[in-house]
mmCIF file of C-alpha atoms in Angstrom:
data_model
loop_
_atom_site.group_PDB
_atom_site.id
_atom_site.type_symbol
_atom_site.label_atom_id
_atom_site.label_comp_id
_atom_site.label_asym_id
_atom_site.label_seq_id
_atom_site.Cartn_x
_atom_site.Cartn_y
_atom_site.Cartn_z
ATOM 1 C CA MET A 1 1.077 -6.234 26.901
ATOM 2 C CA PRO A 2 0.575 -9.269 24.598
ATOM 3 C CA ARG A 3 2.514 -9.094 21.316
ATOM 4 C CA THR A 4 -0.609 -9.017 19.134
ATOM 5 C CA ARG A 5 -2.001 -6.135 21.191
ATOM 6 C CA ARG A 6 1.285 -4.201 20.871
ATOM 7 C CA ILE A 7 1.249 -4.644 17.102
ATOM 8 C CA PHE A 8 -2.373 -3.487 16.938
ATOM 9 C CA VAL A 9 -1.556 -0.338 18.903
ATOM 10 C CA LEU A 10 1.499 0.346 16.731
ATOM 11 C CA PHE A 11 -0.351 -0.324 13.491
ATOM 12 C CA THR A 12 -3.537 1.607 14.235
ATOM 13 C CA GLY A 13 -2.423 4.267 16.710
ATOM 14 C CA PHE A 14 -0.430 6.315 14.219
ATOM 15 C CA ALA A 15 -3.266 6.046 11.701
ATOM 16 C CA LEU A 16 -5.729 7.427 14.239
ATOM 17 C CA VAL A 17 -3.443 10.319 15.063
ATOM 18 C CA CYS A 18 -3.004 11.126 11.378
ATOM 19 C CA GLY A 19 -6.742 10.901 10.881
ATOM 20 C CA SER A 20 -7.460 13.462 13.586
ATOM 21 C CA LEU A 21 -4.680 15.933 12.792
ATOM 22 C CA GLY A 22 -4.178 18.094 9.733
ATOM 23 C CA LEU A 23 -0.913 17.747 7.828
ATOM 24 C CA HIS A 24 1.253 20.814 7.389
ATOM 25 C CA GLY A 25 0.701 22.512 4.061
ATOM 26 C CA GLN A 26 -2.025 20.125 2.829
ATOM 27 C CA SER A 27 -4.265 21.724 0.222
ATOM 28 C CA LYS A 28 -7.983 22.223 0.888
ATOM 29 C CA ARG A 29 -9.239 19.622 -1.575
ATOM 30 C CA GLY A 30 -12.302 17.452 -1.172
ATOM 31 C CA SER A 31 -14.289 17.227 2.011
ATOM 32 C CA GLU A 32 -12.670 17.055 5.434
ATOM 33 C CA GLU A 33 -13.864 13.457 5.768
ATOM 34 C CA GLU A 34 -12.177 12.502 2.494
ATOM 35 C CA ARG A 35 -8.943 14.127 3.621
ATOM 36 C CA ARG A 36 -9.111 12.328 6.965
ATOM 37 C CA THR A 37 -9.622 8.998 5.194
ATOM 38 C CA ALA A 38 -6.680 9.773 2.897
ATOM 39 C CA ARG A 39 -4.443 10.417 5.912
ATOM 40 C CA VAL A 40 -5.461 7.129 7.539
ATOM 41 C CA GLN A 41 -4.840 5.269 4.277
ATOM 42 C CA GLY A 42 -1.408 6.831 3.983
ATOM 43 C CA ALA A 43 -0.562 5.798 7.543
ATOM 44 C CA TYR A 44 -1.728 2.224 6.942
ATOM 45 C CA LEU A 45 0.324 1.999 3.754
ATOM 46 C CA THR A 46 3.535 3.152 5.437
ATOM 47 C CA HIS A 47 2.978 0.635 8.234
ATOM 48 C CA LEU A 48 2.396 -2.181 5.747
ATOM 49 C CA VAL A 49 5.729 -1.340 4.144
ATOM 50 C CA LYS A 50 7.399 -1.622 7.559
ATOM 51 C CA PHE A 51 5.832 -5.075 8.055
ATOM 52 C CA THR A 52 6.854 -6.324 4.594
ATOM 53 C CA ARG A 53 10.086 -8.140 3.764
ATOM 54 C CA TRP A 54 11.788 -7.992 0.364
ATOM 55 C CA GLU A 55 14.592 -10.370 -0.501
ATOM 56 C CA GLU A 56 17.784 -8.879 -1.935
ATOM 57 C CA ARG A 57 16.884 -10.110 -5.423
ATOM 58 C CA HIS A 58 13.750 -7.952 -5.307
ATOM 59 C CA LEU A 59 15.580 -4.748 -4.401
ATOM 60 C CA PRO A 60 17.284 -2.227 -6.728
ATOM 61 C CA ALA A 61 20.862 -3.003 -7.664
ATOM 62 C CA GLY A 62 23.684 -1.472 -5.641
ATOM 63 C CA ASP A 63 22.646 1.274 -3.255
ATOM 64 C CA ALA A 64 19.756 2.597 -5.347
ATOM 65 C CA ALA A 65 16.643 3.649 -3.445
ATOM 66 C CA PRO A 66 13.575 1.373 -3.351
ATOM 67 C CA LYS A 67 10.542 2.974 -4.992
ATOM 68 C CA ILE A 68 6.856 3.365 -4.280
ATOM 69 C CA VAL A 69 4.935 4.265 -7.446
ATOM 70 C CA LEU A 70 1.455 5.830 -7.410
ATOM 71 C CA VAL A 71 -0.553 5.741 -10.643
ATOM 72 C CA GLY A 72 -3.715 7.688 -11.464
ATOM 73 C CA GLU A 73 -5.360 10.963 -10.486
ATOM 74 C CA GLU A 74 -6.713 11.749 -7.032
ATOM 75 C CA SER A 75 -8.582 14.618 -5.421
ATOM 76 C CA ASP A 76 -8.643 13.811 -1.711
ATOM 77 C CA GLY A 77 -5.053 14.629 -0.753
ATOM 78 C CA PHE A 78 -3.824 11.027 -0.537
ATOM 79 C CA VAL A 79 -0.641 11.660 -2.533
ATOM 80 C CA GLU A 80 0.252 14.723 -0.484
ATOM 81 C CA SER A 81 -0.495 12.880 2.767
ATOM 82 C CA LEU A 82 1.699 9.953 1.770
ATOM 83 C CA GLN A 83 4.533 12.254 0.715
ATOM 84 C CA PHE A 84 4.399 13.899 4.131
ATOM 85 C CA LEU A 85 4.357 10.568 5.983
ATOM 86 C CA VAL A 86 7.251 9.127 3.985
ATOM 87 C CA ARG A 87 9.357 12.201 4.793
ATOM 88 C CA GLN A 88 8.241 12.486 8.400
ATOM 89 C CA SER A 89 8.787 8.824 9.273
ATOM 90 C CA GLY A 90 11.992 8.408 7.270
ATOM 91 C CA LEU A 91 10.376 5.360 5.651
ATOM 92 C CA LYS A 92 12.814 2.634 4.651
ATOM 93 C CA ILE A 93 12.673 -0.664 2.796
ATOM 94 C CA GLU A 94 15.285 -3.150 3.996
ATOM 95 C CA GLY A 95 17.325 -0.303 5.498
ATOM 96 C CA ARG A 96 17.226 1.967 2.440
ATOM 97 C CA ASP A 97 15.406 5.298 2.207
ATOM 98 C CA VAL A 98 12.305 5.095 0.024
ATOM 99 C CA GLU A 99 11.569 7.247 -3.030
ATOM 100 C CA LEU A 100 7.950 8.135 -3.838
ATOM 101 C CA HIS A 101 6.876 8.766 -7.446
ATOM 102 C CA HIS A 102 3.422 9.817 -8.671
ATOM 103 C CA PHE A 103 2.359 9.423 -12.303
ATOM 104 C CA GLY A 104 -0.949 11.045 -13.160
ATOM 105 C CA LYS A 105 -3.018 10.985 -16.323
ATOM 106 C CA GLY A 106 -0.946 11.051 -19.509
ATOM 107 C CA ARG A 107 2.200 9.677 -17.847
ATOM 108 C CA GLU A 108 1.412 5.973 -18.186
ATOM 109 C CA THR A 109 4.463 5.310 -20.371
ATOM 110 C CA GLU A 110 6.793 6.789 -17.737
ATOM 111 C CA ALA A 111 5.050 4.760 -15.047
ATOM 112 C CA ARG A 112 5.442 1.506 -16.998
ATOM 113 C CA GLU A 113 9.134 2.225 -17.489
ATOM 114 C CA MET A 114 9.774 2.796 -13.779
ATOM 115 C CA ILE A 115 7.644 -0.155 -12.683
ATOM 116 C CA GLY A 116 9.462 -2.425 -15.111
ATOM 117 C CA GLN A 117 12.932 -1.241 -14.106
ATOM 118 C CA SER A 118 12.709 -1.462 -10.333
ATOM 119 C CA CYS A 119 9.756 -0.833 -8.071
ATOM 120 C CA GLN A 120 8.820 -2.284 -4.678
ATOM 121 C CA LEU A 121 5.198 -1.136 -4.358
ATOM 122 C CA VAL A 122 2.619 0.086 -6.861
ATOM 123 C CA TYR A 123 -0.493 1.884 -5.641
ATOM 124 C CA VAL A 124 -3.297 1.907 -8.222
ATOM 125 C CA MET A 125 -5.802 4.705 -7.700
ATOM 126 C CA PRO A 126 -9.398 4.164 -8.894
ATOM 127 C CA SER A 127 -8.951 6.506 -11.868
ATOM 128 C CA SER A 128 -5.971 4.548 -13.232
ATOM 129 C CA SER A 129 -6.208 2.196 -16.214
ATOM 130 C CA PHE A 130 -3.485 -0.057 -14.774
ATOM 131 C CA THR A 131 -4.571 -3.543 -13.679
ATOM 132 C CA PRO A 132 -2.860 -6.019 -11.334
ATOM 133 C CA ARG A 133 -2.236 -8.320 -14.322
ATOM 134 C CA GLU A 134 -0.428 -5.615 -16.280
ATOM 135 C CA ILE A 135 1.682 -4.676 -13.274
ATOM 136 C CA SER A 136 2.564 -8.303 -12.524
ATOM 137 C CA GLU A 137 3.721 -8.673 -16.125
ATOM 138 C CA LEU A 138 6.019 -5.668 -15.698
ATOM 139 C CA THR A 139 7.494 -6.733 -12.342
ATOM 140 C CA LYS A 140 7.480 -9.611 -9.884
ATOM 141 C CA GLN A 141 9.021 -7.660 -7.021
ATOM 142 C CA ALA A 142 6.267 -5.154 -6.201
ATOM 143 C CA VAL A 143 3.338 -5.266 -3.810
ATOM 144 C CA ILE A 144 0.227 -4.347 -5.818
ATOM 145 C CA PHE A 145 -2.015 -2.048 -3.778
ATOM 146 C CA GLY A 146 -5.410 -0.623 -4.694
ATOM 147 C CA GLU A 147 -8.875 0.311 -3.489
ATOM 148 C CA SER A 148 -12.100 -1.713 -3.106
ATOM 149 C CA ARG A 149 -12.552 -5.308 -1.990
ATOM 150 C CA GLU A 150 -12.882 -6.430 -5.611
ATOM 151 C CA PHE A 151 -9.333 -5.246 -6.312
ATOM 152 C CA VAL A 152 -8.168 -8.283 -4.317
ATOM 153 C CA THR A 153 -11.042 -10.768 -4.659
ATOM 154 C CA GLU A 154 -11.679 -10.333 -8.409
ATOM 155 C CA LYS A 155 -8.685 -8.572 -9.940
ATOM 156 C CA GLY A 156 -5.919 -10.408 -8.091
ATOM 157 C CA GLY A 157 -4.278 -7.478 -6.306
ATOM 158 C CA ASP A 158 -2.279 -8.044 -3.113
ATOM 159 C CA VAL A 159 -3.980 -5.586 -0.774
ATOM 160 C CA SER A 160 -6.598 -2.837 -0.882
ATOM 161 C CA PHE A 161 -8.368 -0.232 1.196
ATOM 162 C CA VAL A 162 -12.067 -0.476 1.951
ATOM 163 C CA SER A 163 -13.745 2.522 3.591
ATOM 164 C CA THR A 164 -17.156 2.014 5.200
ATOM 165 C CA ARG A 165 -18.973 3.980 7.893
ATOM 166 C CA ASN A 166 -15.999 6.289 8.450
ATOM 167 C CA ARG A 167 -13.645 3.348 9.005
ATOM 168 C CA VAL A 168 -10.755 2.142 6.890
ATOM 169 C CA LYS A 169 -10.023 -1.583 6.671
ATOM 170 C CA LEU A 170 -7.430 -3.567 4.755
ATOM 171 C CA VAL A 171 -8.358 -6.447 2.483
ATOM 172 C CA VAL A 172 -5.269 -8.634 2.057
ATOM 173 C CA SER A 173 -4.727 -11.602 -0.245
ATOM 174 C CA GLU A 174 -3.425 -14.692 1.506
ATOM 175 C CA LYS A 175 -0.656 -14.924 -1.103
ATOM 176 C CA TYR A 176 0.880 -11.748 0.366
ATOM 177 C CA PHE A 177 1.585 -13.763 3.533
ATOM 178 C CA ARG A 178 2.514 -17.056 1.859
ATOM 179 C CA ARG A 179 5.095 -16.087 -0.774
ATOM 180 C CA THR A 180 8.748 -15.582 0.101
ATOM 181 C CA SER A 181 9.137 -12.028 -1.279
ATOM 182 C CA PRO A 182 7.665 -9.497 -0.990
ATOM 183 C CA LYS A 183 6.110 -11.076 2.087
ATOM 184 C CA LEU A 184 3.838 -9.494 4.699
ATOM 185 C CA SER A 185 4.510 -10.406 8.319
ATOM 186 C CA SER A 186 2.137 -13.074 9.643
ATOM 187 C CA LYS A 187 1.883 -10.988 12.820
ATOM 188 C CA LEU A 188 -0.890 -9.011 11.114
ATOM 189 C CA VAL A 189 -3.106 -12.050 10.562
ATOM 190 C CA ASN A 190 -4.656 -11.664 14.019
ATOM 191 C CA LEU A 191 -5.629 -8.007 13.580
ATOM 192 C CA LYS A 192 -9.144 -8.963 12.497
ATOM 193 C CA SER A 193 -10.624 -5.580 13.388
ATOM 194 C CA VAL A 194 -8.611 -3.858 10.653
ATOM 195 C CA VAL A 195 -7.480 -6.695 8.352
ATOM 196 C CA GLU A 196 -9.575 -9.124 6.275
ATOM 197 C CA ILE A 197 -7.659 -12.061 4.775
ATOM 198 C CA ILE A 198 -8.851 -13.390 1.410
ATOM 199 C CA PRO A 199 -8.022 -17.108 0.995
ATOM 200 C CA VAL A 200 -6.350 -18.130 -2.252
ATOM 201 C CA THR A 201 -7.320 -21.351 -3.985
ATOM 202 C CA PRO A 202 -5.947 -22.649 -7.319
ATOM 203 C CA GLY A 203 -7.797 -21.073 -10.205
ATOM 204 C CA SER A 204 -9.474 -18.385 -8.108
ATOM 205 C CA SER A 205 -9.542 -14.736 -9.183
ATOM 206 C CA ALA A 206 -7.501 -13.803 -6.109
ATOM 207 C CA ALA A 207 -4.741 -16.210 -7.168
ATOM 208 C CA GLN A 208 -4.308 -14.827 -10.681
ATOM 209 C CA PRO A 209 -4.095 -11.075 -11.419
ATOM 210 C CA GLU A 210 -6.316 -9.831 -14.203
#
């Protein structure tokens, strides 16, 4: 099987399984379609982490655990799905077990403190007041993840989910591939059925977080 095809199967297969199966103990919140989409998004996110490289300088000091921080409120089970997937897959960043932290409404100060101290990925939910610019001012070592195409094309985020016609796609800024750390594997460039690459030109919104 060609390498690109193997990566596609690896990247999308687990997401499809998660989308069709219920997760143990997941609450009955939102519609079934929303919960399915949340499971697929969680699977895609964990796979993106596996295909991302962080240099040592962008990892916590000593043996401390790398952190994924979620900010904002949600109602479709995404947080619970991601918690399950992180535990189930034994997700690691550069060989270290990952910690997942969720900060809902009213906990923005705590979130800023953790993001500023050491954080490898920040997921901004639609209800959050955090912007890619604010996050990039707090840390230079985190992938900035969100929802909607505009999160990347207009706000300068690194990657986002776009859900249309019961399908989930990834919109990825070209800078996520080009920088040295954190850097997404170029192997995903060819997965055009699930990944849209947004070119970055000097002065463009995608080049500068807002």
